[in-house]
Amino acid sequence: MRKKKRQKKAMCKIVIRRMQMEDLPEVCVIEKDNFSLPWSAESFAESLEKDYTVFLTALAGGQVVGYVGCYCVGGEGEITNVAVKESYRRMGIGGMLLEKLYEEGRTLGTEEFFLEVRESNEAAIGLYTRQGFVKEGIRKNFYEQPVENAVIMWKHFPLGINE
């Protein structure tokens, strides 16, 4: 039964667009379901108001099913949040969000992106590796609830990619 549900959802058209204030209630539900110390609606709202951020949502049938956020400063993009609603995972939505993020970030002069991911989050590490990210370090005890190391991953674009 679950397989049929996923197949049906996979046939929904996914639309990626800039996050809007009206997305925040759905974004916050996904955030709480994915992170032990979730961002508040106020934190998302403050980030949306900054001209050096890129926050995107993935919509299926008008419903928010995923999002990504990034601060783009000095040629670097710090990816702060990546999450997909559990029932929409393994459908390529995370990759779609990241691809659109690179495109939007490069318009702000971003030449490389980095993020931290829980050392035990093999699914996310696999996604980032497929996206061209490389493990470049460890932040000891970076995460709380539970305490865990973070893997620091970077994606570097070749020189001239913004030209």
Short mmCIF file of C-alpha atoms in Angstrom, two decimals:
data_model
loop_
_atom_site.label_atom_id
_atom_site.label_comp_id
_atom_site.label_asym_id
_atom_site.label_seq_id
_atom_site.Cartn_x
_atom_site.Cartn_y
_atom_site.Cartn_z
CA MET A 1 0.00 0.00 0.00
CA ARG A 2 2.73 2.45 0.94
CA LYS A 3 4.53 1.79 -2.34
CA LYS A 4 1.41 2.77 -4.31
CA LYS A 5 1.13 5.97 -2.28
CA ARG A 6 4.72 6.93 -3.10
CA GLN A 7 4.23 6.13 -6.77
CA LYS A 8 1.16 8.35 -6.87
CA LYS A 9 3.00 11.20 -5.15
CA ALA A 10 5.95 10.78 -7.50
CA MET A 11 3.63 11.60 -10.37
CA CYS A 12 2.83 15.00 -8.78
CA LYS A 13 4.62 17.86 -10.45
CA ILE A 14 7.21 19.40 -8.15
CA VAL A 15 7.58 23.17 -8.34
CA ILE A 16 10.66 24.83 -6.81
CA ARG A 17 10.33 28.52 -5.97
CA ARG A 18 11.52 31.15 -3.52
CA MET A 19 10.18 30.58 -0.01
CA GLN A 20 7.37 32.94 0.93
CA MET A 21 6.06 34.04 4.32
CA GLU A 22 2.88 32.04 3.82
CA ASP A 23 5.01 28.87 3.48
CA LEU A 24 6.33 29.15 7.03
CA PRO A 25 3.64 27.15 8.88
CA GLU A 26 4.25 24.11 6.61
CA VAL A 27 8.03 24.67 6.59
CA CYS A 28 8.07 24.72 10.41
CA VAL A 29 6.17 21.42 10.62
CA ILE A 30 8.76 19.78 8.35
CA GLU A 31 11.57 21.46 10.31
CA LYS A 32 10.24 20.08 13.63
CA ASP A 33 9.89 16.61 12.12
CA ASN A 34 13.51 16.63 10.89
CA PHE A 35 15.63 18.45 13.47
CA SER A 36 16.09 18.10 17.22
CA LEU A 37 16.63 21.88 17.60
CA PRO A 38 14.35 23.31 14.89
CA TRP A 39 14.37 26.86 13.60
CA SER A 40 11.40 28.99 14.61
CA ALA A 41 9.07 30.71 12.17
CA GLU A 42 10.66 33.99 13.28
CA SER A 43 14.15 32.73 12.36
CA PHE A 44 12.95 31.76 8.88
CA ALA A 45 11.10 35.09 8.49
CA GLU A 46 14.22 37.09 9.44
CA SER A 47 16.28 35.12 6.93
CA LEU A 48 13.77 35.72 4.14
CA GLU A 49 14.16 39.48 4.61
CA LYS A 50 17.92 39.48 3.96
CA ASP A 51 19.18 40.17 0.44
CA TYR A 52 22.08 37.70 0.72
CA THR A 53 19.96 34.62 1.43
CA VAL A 54 18.35 32.03 -0.79
CA PHE A 55 15.49 30.06 0.74
CA LEU A 56 13.50 27.81 -1.57
CA THR A 57 10.49 25.55 -1.18
CA ALA A 58 9.43 22.48 -3.10
CA LEU A 59 5.69 22.29 -3.71
CA ALA A 60 3.60 19.29 -4.75
CA GLY A 61 -0.02 20.08 -5.49
CA GLY A 62 0.42 23.45 -3.77
CA GLN A 63 1.66 21.82 -0.55
CA VAL A 64 5.16 22.49 0.81
CA VAL A 65 7.01 19.16 0.76
CA GLY A 66 10.60 20.37 1.19
CA TYR A 67 12.87 23.37 1.51
CA VAL A 68 16.47 24.52 1.48
CA GLY A 69 18.12 27.64 2.91
CA CYS A 70 21.47 29.28 2.31
CA TYR A 71 23.42 32.39 3.31
CA CYS A 72 25.55 33.64 0.38
CA VAL A 73 28.39 35.91 1.53
CA GLY A 74 31.84 36.56 0.07
CA GLY A 75 31.53 33.94 -2.66
CA GLU A 76 30.58 31.20 -0.19
CA GLY A 77 27.16 29.72 0.40
CA GLU A 78 26.46 28.28 3.84
CA ILE A 79 23.59 25.84 3.45
CA THR A 80 21.67 26.07 6.70
CA ASN A 81 18.67 23.81 6.16
CA VAL A 82 17.72 20.99 3.81
CA ALA A 83 14.61 18.96 4.57
CA VAL A 84 11.97 16.97 2.74
CA LYS A 85 8.69 15.77 4.19
CA GLU A 86 9.08 12.09 5.11
CA SER A 87 6.39 10.83 2.72
CA TYR A 88 8.13 12.61 -0.20
CA ARG A 89 11.69 11.39 0.40
CA ARG A 90 13.63 9.36 -2.17
CA MET A 91 11.89 11.09 -5.05
CA GLY A 92 14.72 13.43 -6.00
CA ILE A 93 13.25 16.50 -4.32
CA GLY A 94 16.35 17.19 -2.21
CA GLY A 95 18.49 17.12 -5.34
CA MET A 96 16.06 19.39 -7.18
CA LEU A 97 16.17 21.90 -4.33
CA LEU A 98 19.97 21.87 -4.28
CA GLU A 99 20.25 22.29 -8.06
CA LYS A 100 17.98 25.35 -7.95
CA LEU A 101 19.91 26.65 -4.93
CA TYR A 102 23.20 26.51 -6.87
CA GLU A 103 21.60 28.42 -9.74
CA GLU A 104 20.16 31.10 -7.44
CA GLY A 105 23.32 31.30 -5.34
CA ARG A 106 25.54 31.78 -8.37
CA THR A 107 23.48 34.86 -9.32
CA LEU A 108 24.70 36.28 -5.98
CA GLY A 109 28.33 35.47 -6.85
CA THR A 110 28.52 32.24 -4.87
CA GLU A 111 31.31 29.99 -6.12
CA GLU A 112 31.25 27.30 -3.44
CA PHE A 113 28.76 25.88 -0.97
CA PHE A 114 29.29 24.19 2.37
CA LEU A 115 27.19 22.53 5.04
CA GLU A 116 27.35 20.42 8.17
CA VAL A 117 25.55 17.10 8.40
CA ARG A 118 25.23 14.61 11.24
CA GLU A 119 27.92 11.95 10.94
CA SER A 120 25.23 9.23 11.24
CA ASN A 121 22.96 10.70 8.53
CA GLU A 122 24.02 8.36 5.74
CA ALA A 123 21.09 9.26 3.49
CA ALA A 124 21.95 12.97 3.54
CA ILE A 125 25.68 12.33 3.13
CA GLY A 126 24.84 10.14 0.13
CA LEU A 127 22.72 12.90 -1.41
CA TYR A 128 25.42 15.52 -0.91
CA THR A 129 28.11 13.21 -2.30
CA ARG A 130 25.98 12.58 -5.42
CA GLN A 131 25.63 16.36 -5.71
CA GLY A 132 29.40 16.77 -5.82
CA PHE A 133 30.08 17.68 -2.20
CA VAL A 134 33.32 16.43 -0.65
CA LYS A 135 33.94 15.69 3.03
CA GLU A 136 36.53 18.19 4.21
CA GLY A 137 36.41 18.05 7.99
CA ILE A 138 34.68 17.15 11.24
CA ARG A 139 33.20 19.43 13.89
CA LYS A 140 33.43 17.47 17.15
CA ASN A 141 30.22 17.32 19.19
CA PHE A 142 28.60 19.95 16.93
CA TYR A 143 25.08 18.63 17.31
CA GLU A 144 23.01 18.42 20.49
CA GLN A 145 20.10 16.14 21.35
CA PRO A 146 21.86 13.77 20.81
CA VAL A 147 25.45 14.98 20.87
CA GLU A 148 27.14 14.00 17.62
CA ASN A 149 29.93 15.06 15.31
CA ALA A 150 29.17 16.99 12.13
CA VAL A 151 30.77 16.21 8.81
CA ILE A 152 31.73 19.42 6.99
CA MET A 153 31.13 19.08 3.25
CA TRP A 154 32.02 21.51 0.42
CA LYS A 155 31.02 21.81 -3.21
CA HIS A 156 33.41 23.89 -5.31
CA PHE A 157 32.45 25.15 -8.75
CA PRO A 158 35.19 25.46 -11.39
CA LEU A 159 36.56 28.94 -12.02
CA GLY A 160 34.51 30.87 -14.52
CA ILE A 161 31.23 29.10 -13.72
CA ASN A 162 29.56 32.49 -13.05
CA GLU A 163 30.65 34.04 -16.36
#
